[in-house]
Amino acid sequence: MAENQDFEIELVHQTHASCVGKFRLTTGTDDPRRCVLTVKCELGEFQATEWNYFDALCLIREELEPSGWRPRCYGACEDVYPSNMCRDMGRGMVAYRNQIGRPAEQEHLVETFATSSEIEPASVEQQRAFFQRWLSSPR
């Protein structure tokens, strides 16, 4: 990634309250291969560093979840998960929208930080459990 990327993503609370989070994607200062995600919102500032942005998003989601908050973006959907190639070559910026019994194909790719009113964010644990069910399903 040559330069910073910024996204405004709604954070939703289990009580249906919401606030806007400013998400900034940068690279590590010591190692430009590292992916740094910073989220600023009325809840505070959160930062995670990982080898890809999807995993960095998961770390921040795990920080937000105990207080009932989740980002409304495709990267937080129960049925969205990146392949190893998406993680390695795409730095976790895209992931597959999986469906039980259906193979993952290019047309099922979504942008991790894209938003939509149809999104119902899930917990990181729910997302990982769905991915394991999808992996086990006949396709």
PDB file of C-alpha atoms in Angstrom:
ATOM      1  CA  MET A   1       0.000   0.000   0.000  1.00  0.00           C
ATOM      2  CA  ALA A   2       1.673   3.194  -1.139  1.00  0.00           C
ATOM      3  CA  GLU A   3      -0.242   5.690   1.009  1.00  0.00           C
ATOM      4  CA  ASN A   4      -2.667   5.929   3.901  1.00  0.00           C
ATOM      5  CA  GLN A   5      -6.298   5.032   3.363  1.00  0.00           C
ATOM      6  CA  ASP A   6      -9.144   6.462   5.412  1.00  0.00           C
ATOM      7  CA  PHE A   7     -12.675   5.144   5.888  1.00  0.00           C
ATOM      8  CA  GLU A   8     -15.644   6.335   7.922  1.00  0.00           C
ATOM      9  CA  ILE A   9     -17.482   3.311   9.249  1.00  0.00           C
ATOM     10  CA  GLU A  10     -20.516   3.267  11.494  1.00  0.00           C
ATOM     11  CA  LEU A  11     -20.019   1.508  14.819  1.00  0.00           C
ATOM     12  CA  VAL A  12     -23.238  -0.031  16.126  1.00  0.00           C
ATOM     13  CA  HIS A  13     -24.036  -0.975  19.699  1.00  0.00           C
ATOM     14  CA  GLN A  14     -26.163  -3.910  20.784  1.00  0.00           C
ATOM     15  CA  THR A  15     -28.729  -1.323  22.025  1.00  0.00           C
ATOM     16  CA  HIS A  16     -28.905   0.061  18.437  1.00  0.00           C
ATOM     17  CA  ALA A  17     -26.984   3.222  19.352  1.00  0.00           C
ATOM     18  CA  SER A  18     -24.335   4.181  16.822  1.00  0.00           C
ATOM     19  CA  CYS A  19     -21.370   6.454  16.269  1.00  0.00           C
ATOM     20  CA  VAL A  20     -18.940   7.064  13.431  1.00  0.00           C
ATOM     21  CA  GLY A  21     -15.473   5.572  13.539  1.00  0.00           C
ATOM     22  CA  LYS A  22     -12.616   7.030  11.536  1.00  0.00           C
ATOM     23  CA  PHE A  23     -10.542   4.094  10.301  1.00  0.00           C
ATOM     24  CA  ARG A  24      -7.004   4.794   9.068  1.00  0.00           C
ATOM     25  CA  LEU A  25      -4.888   2.167   7.322  1.00  0.00           C
ATOM     26  CA  THR A  26      -1.134   2.708   7.291  1.00  0.00           C
ATOM     27  CA  THR A  27       2.009   0.605   7.227  1.00  0.00           C
ATOM     28  CA  GLY A  28       4.449  -0.026  10.049  1.00  0.00           C
ATOM     29  CA  THR A  29       7.205   2.522  10.579  1.00  0.00           C
ATOM     30  CA  ASP A  30       9.782  -0.149  11.441  1.00  0.00           C
ATOM     31  CA  ASP A  31       8.530  -2.689   8.906  1.00  0.00           C
ATOM     32  CA  PRO A  32       6.446  -1.462   5.941  1.00  0.00           C
ATOM     33  CA  ARG A  33       5.110  -5.006   5.448  1.00  0.00           C
ATOM     34  CA  ARG A  34       3.139  -4.634   8.690  1.00  0.00           C
ATOM     35  CA  CYS A  35      -0.446  -3.383   8.446  1.00  0.00           C
ATOM     36  CA  VAL A  36      -1.507  -0.782  11.009  1.00  0.00           C
ATOM     37  CA  LEU A  37      -5.188  -0.032  11.588  1.00  0.00           C
ATOM     38  CA  THR A  38      -6.169   2.911  13.791  1.00  0.00           C
ATOM     39  CA  VAL A  39      -9.770   3.631  14.757  1.00  0.00           C
ATOM     40  CA  LYS A  40     -10.792   6.934  16.347  1.00  0.00           C
ATOM     41  CA  CYS A  41     -14.306   7.468  17.652  1.00  0.00           C
ATOM     42  CA  GLU A  42     -16.162   8.795  20.671  1.00  0.00           C
ATOM     43  CA  LEU A  43     -15.230   5.557  22.478  1.00  0.00           C
ATOM     44  CA  GLY A  44     -11.518   6.346  22.225  1.00  0.00           C
ATOM     45  CA  GLU A  45      -8.634   5.411  19.968  1.00  0.00           C
ATOM     46  CA  PHE A  46      -7.788   1.824  19.111  1.00  0.00           C
ATOM     47  CA  GLN A  47      -4.801   0.533  17.168  1.00  0.00           C
ATOM     48  CA  ALA A  48      -3.752  -2.900  15.935  1.00  0.00           C
ATOM     49  CA  THR A  49      -0.776  -4.075  13.904  1.00  0.00           C
ATOM     50  CA  GLU A  50      -0.858  -7.344  11.964  1.00  0.00           C
ATOM     51  CA  TRP A  51       0.411  -8.864   8.709  1.00  0.00           C
ATOM     52  CA  ASN A  52      -2.894  -7.992   7.003  1.00  0.00           C
ATOM     53  CA  TYR A  53      -5.726  -5.524   7.541  1.00  0.00           C
ATOM     54  CA  PHE A  54      -8.426  -8.156   8.057  1.00  0.00           C
ATOM     55  CA  ASP A  55      -6.591  -9.595  11.067  1.00  0.00           C
ATOM     56  CA  ALA A  56      -5.909  -6.075  12.379  1.00  0.00           C
ATOM     57  CA  LEU A  57      -9.651  -5.387  12.105  1.00  0.00           C
ATOM     58  CA  CYS A  58     -10.368  -8.576  14.075  1.00  0.00           C
ATOM     59  CA  LEU A  59      -8.061  -7.411  16.882  1.00  0.00           C
ATOM     60  CA  ILE A  60      -9.861  -4.073  17.104  1.00  0.00           C
ATOM     61  CA  ARG A  61     -13.247  -5.785  16.986  1.00  0.00           C
ATOM     62  CA  GLU A  62     -12.158  -7.961  19.920  1.00  0.00           C
ATOM     63  CA  GLU A  63     -11.353  -4.768  21.858  1.00  0.00           C
ATOM     64  CA  LEU A  64     -14.746  -3.218  21.052  1.00  0.00           C
ATOM     65  CA  GLU A  65     -16.938  -6.299  21.556  1.00  0.00           C
ATOM     66  CA  PRO A  66     -16.881  -6.489  25.392  1.00  0.00           C
ATOM     67  CA  SER A  67     -18.571  -3.071  25.521  1.00  0.00           C
ATOM     68  CA  GLY A  68     -21.164  -4.111  22.900  1.00  0.00           C
ATOM     69  CA  TRP A  69     -19.803  -2.254  19.833  1.00  0.00           C
ATOM     70  CA  ARG A  70     -19.210  -3.606  16.311  1.00  0.00           C
ATOM     71  CA  PRO A  71     -18.219  -1.939  13.029  1.00  0.00           C
ATOM     72  CA  ARG A  72     -20.781  -2.102  10.210  1.00  0.00           C
ATOM     73  CA  CYS A  73     -18.477  -3.217   7.396  1.00  0.00           C
ATOM     74  CA  TYR A  74     -18.146  -6.382   5.343  1.00  0.00           C
ATOM     75  CA  GLY A  75     -15.052  -7.408   7.301  1.00  0.00           C
ATOM     76  CA  ALA A  76     -17.307  -7.816  10.352  1.00  0.00           C
ATOM     77  CA  CYS A  77     -19.998  -9.959   8.650  1.00  0.00           C
ATOM     78  CA  GLU A  78     -20.473 -13.497   9.902  1.00  0.00           C
ATOM     79  CA  ASP A  79     -20.189 -14.949   6.386  1.00  0.00           C
ATOM     80  CA  VAL A  80     -17.125 -12.960   5.243  1.00  0.00           C
ATOM     81  CA  TYR A  81     -13.623 -14.421   5.549  1.00  0.00           C
ATOM     82  CA  PRO A  82     -10.431 -14.031   3.514  1.00  0.00           C
ATOM     83  CA  SER A  83      -8.544 -16.834   1.833  1.00  0.00           C
ATOM     84  CA  ASN A  84      -4.828 -17.136   2.514  1.00  0.00           C
ATOM     85  CA  MET A  85      -4.181 -15.502  -0.867  1.00  0.00           C
ATOM     86  CA  CYS A  86      -6.453 -12.571   0.046  1.00  0.00           C
ATOM     87  CA  ARG A  87      -4.494 -12.191   3.259  1.00  0.00           C
ATOM     88  CA  ASP A  88      -1.030 -12.522   1.736  1.00  0.00           C
ATOM     89  CA  MET A  89      -1.259 -10.850  -1.652  1.00  0.00           C
ATOM     90  CA  GLY A  90      -4.216  -8.557  -0.986  1.00  0.00           C
ATOM     91  CA  ARG A  91      -3.177  -7.661   2.578  1.00  0.00           C
ATOM     92  CA  GLY A  92      -6.665  -8.579   3.781  1.00  0.00           C
ATOM     93  CA  MET A  93      -8.345  -5.745   1.881  1.00  0.00           C
ATOM     94  CA  VAL A  94     -10.817  -8.159   0.268  1.00  0.00           C
ATOM     95  CA  ALA A  95     -12.484 -11.327   1.507  1.00  0.00           C
ATOM     96  CA  TYR A  96     -15.029 -13.860   0.312  1.00  0.00           C
ATOM     97  CA  ARG A  97     -18.704 -13.686   1.216  1.00  0.00           C
ATOM     98  CA  ASN A  98     -19.242 -17.385   1.815  1.00  0.00           C
ATOM     99  CA  GLN A  99     -22.412 -19.426   1.744  1.00  0.00           C
ATOM    100  CA  ILE A 100     -22.699 -22.937   3.164  1.00  0.00           C
ATOM    101  CA  GLY A 101     -22.540 -25.428   0.302  1.00  0.00           C
ATOM    102  CA  ARG A 102     -21.201 -22.920  -2.244  1.00  0.00           C
ATOM    103  CA  PRO A 103     -17.554 -22.706  -3.335  1.00  0.00           C
ATOM    104  CA  ALA A 104     -15.807 -19.346  -2.988  1.00  0.00           C
ATOM    105  CA  GLU A 105     -15.412 -17.661  -6.364  1.00  0.00           C
ATOM    106  CA  GLN A 106     -14.085 -14.300  -7.475  1.00  0.00           C
ATOM    107  CA  GLU A 107     -17.597 -12.848  -7.833  1.00  0.00           C
ATOM    108  CA  HIS A 108     -18.093 -13.409  -4.083  1.00  0.00           C
ATOM    109  CA  LEU A 109     -15.253 -11.043  -3.112  1.00  0.00           C
ATOM    110  CA  VAL A 110     -16.157  -7.985  -1.036  1.00  0.00           C
ATOM    111  CA  GLU A 111     -13.994  -5.135   0.212  1.00  0.00           C
ATOM    112  CA  THR A 112     -13.184  -5.576   3.899  1.00  0.00           C
ATOM    113  CA  PHE A 113     -13.875  -1.938   4.816  1.00  0.00           C
ATOM    114  CA  ALA A 114     -16.868  -1.372   2.500  1.00  0.00           C
ATOM    115  CA  THR A 115     -20.161  -0.586   4.206  1.00  0.00           C
ATOM    116  CA  SER A 116     -23.815  -1.255   3.504  1.00  0.00           C
ATOM    117  CA  SER A 117     -27.042  -0.817   5.454  1.00  0.00           C
ATOM    118  CA  GLU A 118     -27.726  -4.552   4.936  1.00  0.00           C
ATOM    119  CA  ILE A 119     -24.740  -5.544   7.092  1.00  0.00           C
ATOM    120  CA  GLU A 120     -25.465  -7.155  10.452  1.00  0.00           C
ATOM    121  CA  PRO A 121     -22.071  -7.263  12.170  1.00  0.00           C
ATOM    122  CA  ALA A 122     -21.122 -10.445  14.007  1.00  0.00           C
ATOM    123  CA  SER A 123     -18.570 -11.154  16.697  1.00  0.00           C
ATOM    124  CA  VAL A 124     -15.127 -12.379  15.717  1.00  0.00           C
ATOM    125  CA  GLU A 125     -15.981 -15.720  17.334  1.00  0.00           C
ATOM    126  CA  GLN A 126     -19.225 -16.035  15.318  1.00  0.00           C
ATOM    127  CA  GLN A 127     -17.347 -15.191  12.133  1.00  0.00           C
ATOM    128  CA  ARG A 128     -14.652 -17.814  12.760  1.00  0.00           C
ATOM    129  CA  ALA A 129     -17.274 -20.439  13.659  1.00  0.00           C
ATOM    130  CA  PHE A 130     -19.186 -19.766  10.420  1.00  0.00           C
ATOM    131  CA  PHE A 131     -15.957 -20.085   8.434  1.00  0.00           C
ATOM    132  CA  GLN A 132     -15.256 -23.476  10.054  1.00  0.00           C
ATOM    133  CA  ARG A 133     -18.811 -24.634   9.202  1.00  0.00           C
ATOM    134  CA  TRP A 134     -18.316 -23.423   5.626  1.00  0.00           C
ATOM    135  CA  LEU A 135     -14.983 -25.273   5.370  1.00  0.00           C
ATOM    136  CA  SER A 136     -16.669 -28.482   6.579  1.00  0.00           C
ATOM    137  CA  SER A 137     -19.612 -28.201   4.200  1.00  0.00           C
ATOM    138  CA  PRO A 138     -19.695 -30.049   0.866  1.00  0.00           C
ATOM    139  CA  ARG A 139     -19.104 -27.612  -1.984  1.00  0.00           C
TER     140      ARG A 139
END
